[in-house]
Every structure is written in C-alpha cells, then in structure tokens.
PDB file of C-alpha atoms in Angstrom:
ATOM      1  CA  UNK V   1      43.129 -30.164  43.494  1.00  0.00           C
ATOM      2  CA  UNK V   2      42.430 -32.887  40.940  1.00  0.00           C
ATOM      3  CA  UNK V   3      44.607 -32.522  37.843  1.00  0.00           C
ATOM      4  CA  UNK V   4      43.148 -33.514  34.491  1.00  0.00           C
ATOM      5  CA  UNK V   5      45.566 -34.524  31.755  1.00  0.00           C
ATOM      6  CA  UNK V   6      44.105 -34.592  28.276  1.00  0.00           C
ATOM      7  CA  UNK V   7      45.705 -35.924  25.104  1.00  0.00           C
ATOM      8  CA  UNK V   8      46.434 -35.254  22.374  1.00  0.00           C
ATOM      9  CA  UNK V   9      46.525 -31.460  22.508  1.00  0.00           C
ATOM     10  CA  UNK V  10      45.644 -31.385  18.827  1.00  0.00           C
ATOM     11  CA  UNK V  11      44.794 -33.784  16.059  1.00  0.00           C
ATOM     12  CA  UNK V  12      43.962 -33.719  12.382  1.00  0.00           C
ATOM     13  CA  UNK V  13      41.634 -36.288  10.900  1.00  0.00           C
ATOM     14  CA  UNK V  14      39.569 -36.855   7.789  1.00  0.00           C
ATOM     15  CA  UNK V  15      35.824 -36.792   7.511  1.00  0.00           C
ATOM     16  CA  UNK V  16      34.535 -40.218   8.437  1.00  0.00           C
ATOM     17  CA  UNK V  17      37.507 -41.086  10.643  1.00  0.00           C
ATOM     18  CA  UNK V  18      37.133 -42.430  14.153  1.00  0.00           C
ATOM     19  CA  UNK V  19      38.635 -39.965  16.621  1.00  0.00           C
ATOM     20  CA  UNK V  20      39.687 -40.749  20.171  1.00  0.00           C
ATOM     21  CA  UNK V  21      40.567 -38.255  22.893  1.00  0.00           C
ATOM     22  CA  UNK V  22      41.750 -39.367  26.302  1.00  0.00           C
ATOM     23  CA  UNK V  23      41.598 -37.772  29.716  1.00  0.00           C
ATOM     24  CA  UNK V  24      43.295 -38.928  32.907  1.00  0.00           C
ATOM     25  CA  UNK V  25      42.514 -37.735  36.419  1.00  0.00           C
ATOM     26  CA  UNK V  26      45.197 -37.446  39.074  1.00  0.00           C
ATOM     27  CA  UNK V  27      42.962 -39.367  41.483  1.00  0.00           C
ATOM     28  CA  UNK V  28      39.839 -41.438  41.171  1.00  0.00           C
ATOM     29  CA  UNK V  29      36.735 -39.474  40.227  1.00  0.00           C
ATOM     30  CA  UNK V  30      34.320 -42.399  39.827  1.00  0.00           C
ATOM     31  CA  UNK V  31      32.327 -41.418  36.717  1.00  0.00           C
ATOM     32  CA  UNK V  32      32.124 -37.705  37.473  1.00  0.00           C
ATOM     33  CA  UNK V  33      33.594 -36.742  34.126  1.00  0.00           C
ATOM     34  CA  UNK V  34      32.106 -34.418  31.540  1.00  0.00           C
ATOM     35  CA  UNK V  35      33.086 -33.665  27.952  1.00  0.00           C
ATOM     36  CA  UNK V  36      32.527 -30.312  26.282  1.00  0.00           C
ATOM     37  CA  UNK V  37      32.874 -28.996  22.758  1.00  0.00           C
ATOM     38  CA  UNK V  38      33.757 -25.361  22.183  1.00  0.00           C
ATOM     39  CA  UNK V  39      34.100 -23.186  19.114  1.00  0.00           C
ATOM     40  CA  UNK V  40      35.932 -19.826  19.129  1.00  0.00           C
ATOM     41  CA  UNK V  41      33.859 -17.050  20.651  1.00  0.00           C
ATOM     42  CA  UNK V  42      31.172 -19.449  21.800  1.00  0.00           C
ATOM     43  CA  UNK V  43      30.353 -20.946  25.194  1.00  0.00           C
ATOM     44  CA  UNK V  44      31.136 -24.597  25.893  1.00  0.00           C
ATOM     45  CA  UNK V  45      28.563 -27.152  24.834  1.00  0.00           C
ATOM     46  CA  UNK V  46      28.016 -30.188  27.024  1.00  0.00           C
ATOM     47  CA  UNK V  47      28.370 -33.408  25.043  1.00  0.00           C
ATOM     48  CA  UNK V  48      28.610 -36.118  27.672  1.00  0.00           C
ATOM     49  CA  UNK V  49      28.164 -36.229  31.441  1.00  0.00           C
ATOM     50  CA  UNK V  50      28.662 -38.992  33.949  1.00  0.00           C
ATOM     51  CA  UNK V  51      31.480 -40.239  31.712  1.00  0.00           C
ATOM     52  CA  UNK V  52      29.138 -41.948  29.251  1.00  0.00           C
ATOM     53  CA  UNK V  53      25.704 -40.308  29.261  1.00  0.00           C
ATOM     54  CA  UNK V  54      24.948 -38.478  26.036  1.00  0.00           C
ATOM     55  CA  UNK V  55      23.430 -35.056  26.626  1.00  0.00           C
ATOM     56  CA  UNK V  56      20.117 -34.489  24.874  1.00  0.00           C
ATOM     57  CA  UNK V  57      20.407 -33.281  21.299  1.00  0.00           C
ATOM     58  CA  UNK V  58      24.009 -34.415  20.887  1.00  0.00           C
ATOM     59  CA  UNK V  59      24.612 -36.642  17.841  1.00  0.00           C
ATOM     60  CA  UNK V  60      25.047 -40.326  18.595  1.00  0.00           C
ATOM     61  CA  UNK V  61      28.459 -40.396  16.886  1.00  0.00           C
ATOM     62  CA  UNK V  62      29.774 -38.966  20.176  1.00  0.00           C
ATOM     63  CA  UNK V  63      30.339 -41.431  22.996  1.00  0.00           C
ATOM     64  CA  UNK V  64      32.263 -41.594  26.237  1.00  0.00           C
ATOM     65  CA  UNK V  65      33.795 -44.401  28.244  1.00  0.00           C
ATOM     66  CA  UNK V  66      35.768 -44.884  31.406  1.00  0.00           C
ATOM     67  CA  UNK V  67      35.613 -44.640  35.169  1.00  0.00           C
ATOM     68  CA  UNK V  68      38.048 -44.103  37.996  1.00  0.00           C
ATOM     69  CA  UNK V  69      40.939 -42.202  36.463  1.00  0.00           C
ATOM     70  CA  UNK V  70      40.920 -42.960  32.729  1.00  0.00           C
ATOM     71  CA  UNK V  71      38.351 -41.693  30.274  1.00  0.00           C
ATOM     72  CA  UNK V  72      37.844 -41.535  26.530  1.00  0.00           C
ATOM     73  CA  UNK V  73      35.752 -39.431  24.180  1.00  0.00           C
ATOM     74  CA  UNK V  74      35.075 -41.097  20.836  1.00  0.00           C
ATOM     75  CA  UNK V  75      33.747 -39.514  17.687  1.00  0.00           C
ATOM     76  CA  UNK V  76      32.796 -42.533  15.624  1.00  0.00           C
ATOM     77  CA  UNK V  77      32.688 -40.787  12.263  1.00  0.00           C
ATOM     78  CA  UNK V  78      34.149 -37.294  12.179  1.00  0.00           C
ATOM     79  CA  UNK V  79      31.988 -34.668  10.487  1.00  0.00           C
ATOM     80  CA  UNK V  80      33.003 -31.212   9.220  1.00  0.00           C
ATOM     81  CA  UNK V  81      30.941 -29.540  11.939  1.00  0.00           C
ATOM     82  CA  UNK V  82      33.008 -31.332  14.607  1.00  0.00           C
ATOM     83  CA  UNK V  83      35.865 -28.903  14.022  1.00  0.00           C
ATOM     84  CA  UNK V  84      36.273 -27.529  17.555  1.00  0.00           C
ATOM     85  CA  UNK V  85      38.183 -27.741  20.818  1.00  0.00           C
ATOM     86  CA  UNK V  86      37.160 -30.485  23.225  1.00  0.00           C
ATOM     87  CA  UNK V  87      37.612 -30.346  26.996  1.00  0.00           C
ATOM     88  CA  UNK V  88      37.174 -32.911  29.722  1.00  0.00           C
ATOM     89  CA  UNK V  89      36.107 -31.745  33.184  1.00  0.00           C
ATOM     90  CA  UNK V  90      35.887 -33.481  36.527  1.00  0.00           C
ATOM     91  CA  UNK V  91      32.838 -32.732  38.673  1.00  0.00           C
ATOM     92  CA  UNK V  92      33.867 -34.999  41.542  1.00  0.00           C
ATOM     93  CA  UNK V  93      35.061 -32.244  43.831  1.00  0.00           C
ATOM     94  CA  UNK V  94      35.697 -28.526  43.933  1.00  0.00           C
ATOM     95  CA  UNK V  95      37.620 -26.857  42.526  1.00  0.00           C
ATOM     96  CA  UNK V  96      36.149 -28.250  39.337  1.00  0.00           C
ATOM     97  CA  UNK V  97      39.012 -28.698  36.919  1.00  0.00           C
ATOM     98  CA  UNK V  98      39.464 -29.142  33.184  1.00  0.00           C
ATOM     99  CA  UNK V  99      41.826 -30.862  30.868  1.00  0.00           C
ATOM    100  CA  UNK V 100      43.995 -28.689  28.667  1.00  0.00           C
ATOM    101  CA  UNK V 101      41.831 -29.231  25.595  1.00  0.00           C
ATOM    102  CA  UNK V 102      42.159 -30.972  22.254  1.00  0.00           C
ATOM    103  CA  UNK V 103      41.951 -28.986  19.033  1.00  0.00           C
ATOM    104  CA  UNK V 104      40.338 -31.139  16.354  1.00  0.00           C
ATOM    105  CA  UNK V 105      41.089 -30.160  12.785  1.00  0.00           C
ATOM    106  CA  UNK V 106      39.673 -31.587   9.595  1.00  0.00           C
ATOM    107  CA  UNK V 107      42.221 -32.748   7.012  1.00  0.00           C
TER     108      UNK V 107
ATOM    109  CA  UNK K   1      14.035 -23.643  26.487  1.00  0.00           C
ATOM    110  CA  UNK K   2      16.401 -23.047  29.371  1.00  0.00           C
ATOM    111  CA  UNK K   3      18.532 -19.973  28.884  1.00  0.00           C
ATOM    112  CA  UNK K   4      21.107 -17.956  30.812  1.00  0.00           C
ATOM    113  CA  UNK K   5      22.192 -14.446  29.919  1.00  0.00           C
ATOM    114  CA  UNK K   6      25.171 -12.740  31.526  1.00  0.00           C
ATOM    115  CA  UNK K   7      25.695  -9.011  31.724  1.00  0.00           C
ATOM    116  CA  UNK K   8      27.821  -6.465  33.530  1.00  0.00           C
ATOM    117  CA  UNK K   9      31.202  -7.070  31.973  1.00  0.00           C
ATOM    118  CA  UNK K  10      33.300  -3.977  31.427  1.00  0.00           C
ATOM    119  CA  UNK K  11      36.730  -2.394  31.490  1.00  0.00           C
ATOM    120  CA  UNK K  12      37.756  -1.696  35.083  1.00  0.00           C
ATOM    121  CA  UNK K  13      40.957  -0.464  36.700  1.00  0.00           C
ATOM    122  CA  UNK K  14      43.052  -2.705  38.929  1.00  0.00           C
ATOM    123  CA  UNK K  15      41.669  -2.601  42.448  1.00  0.00           C
ATOM    124  CA  UNK K  16      38.227  -1.752  41.189  1.00  0.00           C
ATOM    125  CA  UNK K  17      34.909  -3.538  41.524  1.00  0.00           C
ATOM    126  CA  UNK K  18      32.305  -4.919  39.162  1.00  0.00           C
ATOM    127  CA  UNK K  19      29.066  -6.849  39.507  1.00  0.00           C
ATOM    128  CA  UNK K  20      28.098  -9.462  36.956  1.00  0.00           C
ATOM    129  CA  UNK K  21      24.540 -10.703  36.562  1.00  0.00           C
ATOM    130  CA  UNK K  22      23.226 -13.961  35.172  1.00  0.00           C
ATOM    131  CA  UNK K  23      19.531 -13.938  34.294  1.00  0.00           C
ATOM    132  CA  UNK K  24      17.764 -17.245  33.862  1.00  0.00           C
ATOM    133  CA  UNK K  25      14.634 -18.172  31.955  1.00  0.00           C
ATOM    134  CA  UNK K  26      12.840 -21.262  30.718  1.00  0.00           C
ATOM    135  CA  UNK K  27      13.273 -23.382  33.848  1.00  0.00           C
ATOM    136  CA  UNK K  28      12.516 -23.405  37.558  1.00  0.00           C
ATOM    137  CA  UNK K  29      15.487 -21.355  38.680  1.00  0.00           C
ATOM    138  CA  UNK K  30      15.239 -22.178  42.375  1.00  0.00           C
ATOM    139  CA  UNK K  31      15.656 -25.912  41.641  1.00  0.00           C
ATOM    140  CA  UNK K  32      19.251 -25.585  40.457  1.00  0.00           C
ATOM    141  CA  UNK K  33      22.727 -24.753  41.657  1.00  0.00           C
ATOM    142  CA  UNK K  34      24.481 -22.184  39.468  1.00  0.00           C
ATOM    143  CA  UNK K  35      28.198 -21.937  38.737  1.00  0.00           C
ATOM    144  CA  UNK K  36      30.487 -19.247  37.338  1.00  0.00           C
ATOM    145  CA  UNK K  37      33.439 -20.146  35.132  1.00  0.00           C
ATOM    146  CA  UNK K  38      35.889 -17.899  33.338  1.00  0.00           C
ATOM    147  CA  UNK K  39      38.087 -18.196  30.312  1.00  0.00           C
ATOM    148  CA  UNK K  40      40.881 -16.074  28.972  1.00  0.00           C
ATOM    149  CA  UNK K  41      40.273 -15.968  25.202  1.00  0.00           C
ATOM    150  CA  UNK K  42      42.245 -18.734  23.572  1.00  0.00           C
ATOM    151  CA  UNK K  43      42.903 -20.476  26.888  1.00  0.00           C
ATOM    152  CA  UNK K  44      41.195 -23.085  29.018  1.00  0.00           C
ATOM    153  CA  UNK K  45      38.167 -22.877  31.254  1.00  0.00           C
ATOM    154  CA  UNK K  46      38.540 -22.171  34.963  1.00  0.00           C
ATOM    155  CA  UNK K  47      35.918 -22.704  37.630  1.00  0.00           C
ATOM    156  CA  UNK K  48      35.214 -19.631  39.754  1.00  0.00           C
ATOM    157  CA  UNK K  49      32.346 -20.258  42.155  1.00  0.00           C
ATOM    158  CA  UNK K  50      29.026 -21.966  42.804  1.00  0.00           C
ATOM    159  CA  UNK K  51      25.872 -21.289  44.785  1.00  0.00           C
ATOM    160  CA  UNK K  52      23.241 -23.692  46.044  1.00  0.00           C
ATOM    161  CA  UNK K  53      19.535 -23.576  45.332  1.00  0.00           C
ATOM    162  CA  UNK K  54      18.470 -21.143  48.037  1.00  0.00           C
ATOM    163  CA  UNK K  55      21.676 -19.112  48.173  1.00  0.00           C
ATOM    164  CA  UNK K  56      22.624 -20.277  51.661  1.00  0.00           C
ATOM    165  CA  UNK K  57      25.883 -21.880  50.567  1.00  0.00           C
ATOM    166  CA  UNK K  58      28.657 -20.727  48.259  1.00  0.00           C
ATOM    167  CA  UNK K  59      32.054 -22.110  47.302  1.00  0.00           C
ATOM    168  CA  UNK K  60      34.932 -20.291  45.631  1.00  0.00           C
ATOM    169  CA  UNK K  61      38.172 -21.003  43.866  1.00  0.00           C
ATOM    170  CA  UNK K  62      41.190 -20.065  45.960  1.00  0.00           C
ATOM    171  CA  UNK K  63      42.164 -17.448  43.380  1.00  0.00           C
ATOM    172  CA  UNK K  64      39.020 -15.389  44.060  1.00  0.00           C
ATOM    173  CA  UNK K  65      38.211 -16.281  47.662  1.00  0.00           C
ATOM    174  CA  UNK K  66      37.792 -13.173  49.776  1.00  0.00           C
ATOM    175  CA  UNK K  67      37.468 -10.947  46.705  1.00  0.00           C
ATOM    176  CA  UNK K  68      34.421 -12.345  44.890  1.00  0.00           C
ATOM    177  CA  UNK K  69      30.961 -12.902  46.338  1.00  0.00           C
ATOM    178  CA  UNK K  70      28.258 -14.912  44.637  1.00  0.00           C
ATOM    179  CA  UNK K  71      24.599 -14.436  45.482  1.00  0.00           C
ATOM    180  CA  UNK K  72      21.190 -15.075  43.986  1.00  0.00           C
ATOM    181  CA  UNK K  73      17.703 -13.626  43.990  1.00  0.00           C
ATOM    182  CA  UNK K  74      15.270 -16.400  43.204  1.00  0.00           C
ATOM    183  CA  UNK K  75      12.410 -13.897  42.908  1.00  0.00           C
ATOM    184  CA  UNK K  76      14.270 -12.342  39.986  1.00  0.00           C
ATOM    185  CA  UNK K  77      15.714 -15.578  38.570  1.00  0.00           C
ATOM    186  CA  UNK K  78      19.121 -13.971  38.732  1.00  0.00           C
ATOM    187  CA  UNK K  79      22.556 -14.829  40.082  1.00  0.00           C
ATOM    188  CA  UNK K  80      25.192 -12.220  40.806  1.00  0.00           C
ATOM    189  CA  UNK K  81      28.962 -12.217  41.033  1.00  0.00           C
ATOM    190  CA  UNK K  82      30.287  -9.249  42.962  1.00  0.00           C
ATOM    191  CA  UNK K  83      33.954  -8.835  42.140  1.00  0.00           C
ATOM    192  CA  UNK K  84      36.235  -6.551  44.117  1.00  0.00           C
ATOM    193  CA  UNK K  85      39.971  -5.889  44.385  1.00  0.00           C
ATOM    194  CA  UNK K  86      40.189  -6.841  40.741  1.00  0.00           C
ATOM    195  CA  UNK K  87      43.532  -7.818  39.273  1.00  0.00           C
ATOM    196  CA  UNK K  88      44.846  -8.030  35.736  1.00  0.00           C
ATOM    197  CA  UNK K  89      44.707 -11.812  35.993  1.00  0.00           C
ATOM    198  CA  UNK K  90      40.927 -11.620  36.483  1.00  0.00           C
ATOM    199  CA  UNK K  91      40.620 -10.507  32.866  1.00  0.00           C
ATOM    200  CA  UNK K  92      38.484 -13.118  31.123  1.00  0.00           C
ATOM    201  CA  UNK K  93      35.119 -13.980  29.652  1.00  0.00           C
ATOM    202  CA  UNK K  94      32.842 -14.984  32.523  1.00  0.00           C
ATOM    203  CA  UNK K  95      30.193 -17.649  31.954  1.00  0.00           C
ATOM    204  CA  UNK K  96      27.367 -18.779  34.199  1.00  0.00           C
ATOM    205  CA  UNK K  97      25.883 -22.243  33.872  1.00  0.00           C
ATOM    206  CA  UNK K  98      23.267 -24.439  35.472  1.00  0.00           C
ATOM    207  CA  UNK K  99      24.277 -27.610  37.252  1.00  0.00           C
ATOM    208  CA  UNK K 100      22.017 -30.625  36.882  1.00  0.00           C
ATOM    209  CA  UNK K 101      22.145 -34.186  38.108  1.00  0.00           C
ATOM    210  CA  UNK K 102      20.455 -37.513  37.550  1.00  0.00           C
ATOM    211  CA  UNK K 103      19.147 -39.998  40.098  1.00  0.00           C
ATOM    212  CA  UNK K 104      22.524 -41.709  40.212  1.00  0.00           C
ATOM    213  CA  UNK K 105      24.289 -38.547  41.281  1.00  0.00           C
ATOM    214  CA  UNK K 106      25.981 -37.833  37.984  1.00  0.00           C
ATOM    215  CA  UNK K 107      25.455 -34.493  36.374  1.00  0.00           C
ATOM    216  CA  UNK K 108      26.701 -31.845  34.085  1.00  0.00           C
ATOM    217  CA  UNK K 109      26.538 -28.168  33.288  1.00  0.00           C
ATOM    218  CA  UNK K 110      24.014 -26.938  30.760  1.00  0.00           C
ATOM    219  CA  UNK K 111      23.036 -24.500  29.421  1.00  0.00           C
ATOM    220  CA  UNK K 112      25.775 -21.871  29.418  1.00  0.00           C
ATOM    221  CA  UNK K 113      25.316 -18.194  28.868  1.00  0.00           C
ATOM    222  CA  UNK K 114      27.062 -16.455  26.003  1.00  0.00           C
ATOM    223  CA  UNK K 115      29.583 -14.909  28.391  1.00  0.00           C
ATOM    224  CA  UNK K 116      30.464 -11.400  29.462  1.00  0.00           C
ATOM    225  CA  UNK K 117      33.941  -9.916  29.070  1.00  0.00           C
ATOM    226  CA  UNK K 118      35.759  -8.400  32.024  1.00  0.00           C
ATOM    227  CA  UNK K 119      38.952  -6.482  31.314  1.00  0.00           C
ATOM    228  CA  UNK K 120      41.057  -5.303  34.225  1.00  0.00           C
ATOM    229  CA  UNK K 121      43.523  -2.724  33.009  1.00  0.00           C
ATOM    230  CA  UNK K 122      44.702   0.789  33.727  1.00  0.00           C
TER     231      UNK K 122
END
C-alpha cells in the first residue's frame, strides 16, 4: 500500500496569511494526488485533483504543486471560511490512501 | 447538478448484515465508476471499494474483502454496498462518491454524498 505522510497535523494562521501543507507519498504516484477540505459532520470537498488542477467552483486562492512523491497545497490568502481539515489522497493505485489530515485554525 | 444520496445506515449487531444504497441524480450514472469510503467520526477517511461503469468489475480493501459486496443497477441509478459479518471496527460514516477523469488520465472524486452512519454494536 502507498503511505501518505501529511504535515503539519495542525496549524494556526491569521486571515490573509499564506498557508502551506505538504504531503509525501511512500512511492512515486506521478501526479495522481488529490486535496480535500472537510468540515465536521460534512462530506469531503474536492479542491484539487491531478496535483494541480483546481476543481470547478473552488476559489483561486487554493493551488497545488508537485509530482512524483512530494506535493504541496497552498492557500495564498487564508480566509475565515477556510477553517477546516485538509486531506491529501493518492489515486495512483488501490487501495486509495489518505494523509493523516491537517487541521487549519484561524488565529 | 450531480448529486449522490446514501441511505441504509443503522445500528446492527456484530455478525449482522446491512445493505447501503447510493442513489445518483443529475448526471449520466452509467458513465462513471463509483467508490465507497468510510470515516470514523473525528478520524481519517478510508477507501472501501469501487465498481466500474457496468458493474462487471469491483475492487475491495483488504479489511472488507470477502465480507462486503458492491453492486450497481444502472436502470435505477443506484449503487449498493452489501455488508455482512459486520464487526465493531466497521462502525463509521459511509460515503459514496463519483470518480471522474480528464483526457490526461488524472481525476478526482466529486460529488460526495452526505454519508450514512453504520454502528456495529451489541
């Protein structure tokens, strides 16, 4: 199975800050990497697929980079509504696997 | 608008069975693979199973292989997850989602249903 290591597990940032979350795969996954946002009691929301492709309707302050084993989710200017948990997921091979999540708090 | 709605979650005793349903609307159902994921509240997401467009092929996580069966009825725009020999560790919110891909072979999972809660307990 491909292990996904996500960091940090939590962060606190101010509105307007640039936020970076990283995800590392235990083996190369090309660009088969997705990022999700999730709020408590809600289903995951797809933000980015193919490592860098913004899903329709997602604000442009979200972006993704990387390929191979190392990936990054960037929120260019944190907004209050970005308070959530963020997960990376590899879709390179089954079993599909997720990072442990990053809880983003607003200072 | 594409939408998925799960149903069938319930409290069930260990060793029991349950069938979840995932009803789709707003898109051509038979054009998409569908996946099931689960999540213990407050914990991470775990992939459970997937089914191809015509239902001829399924894949399962090792933790449910031999106990869960995924199927679909394209005439009803519905996917099913038949769960048997349920264990306490199967307790979770179960989500279905649509898999999509672009011409370059990259894809994601969207939309997701709101989830249905399965509790396995005596």
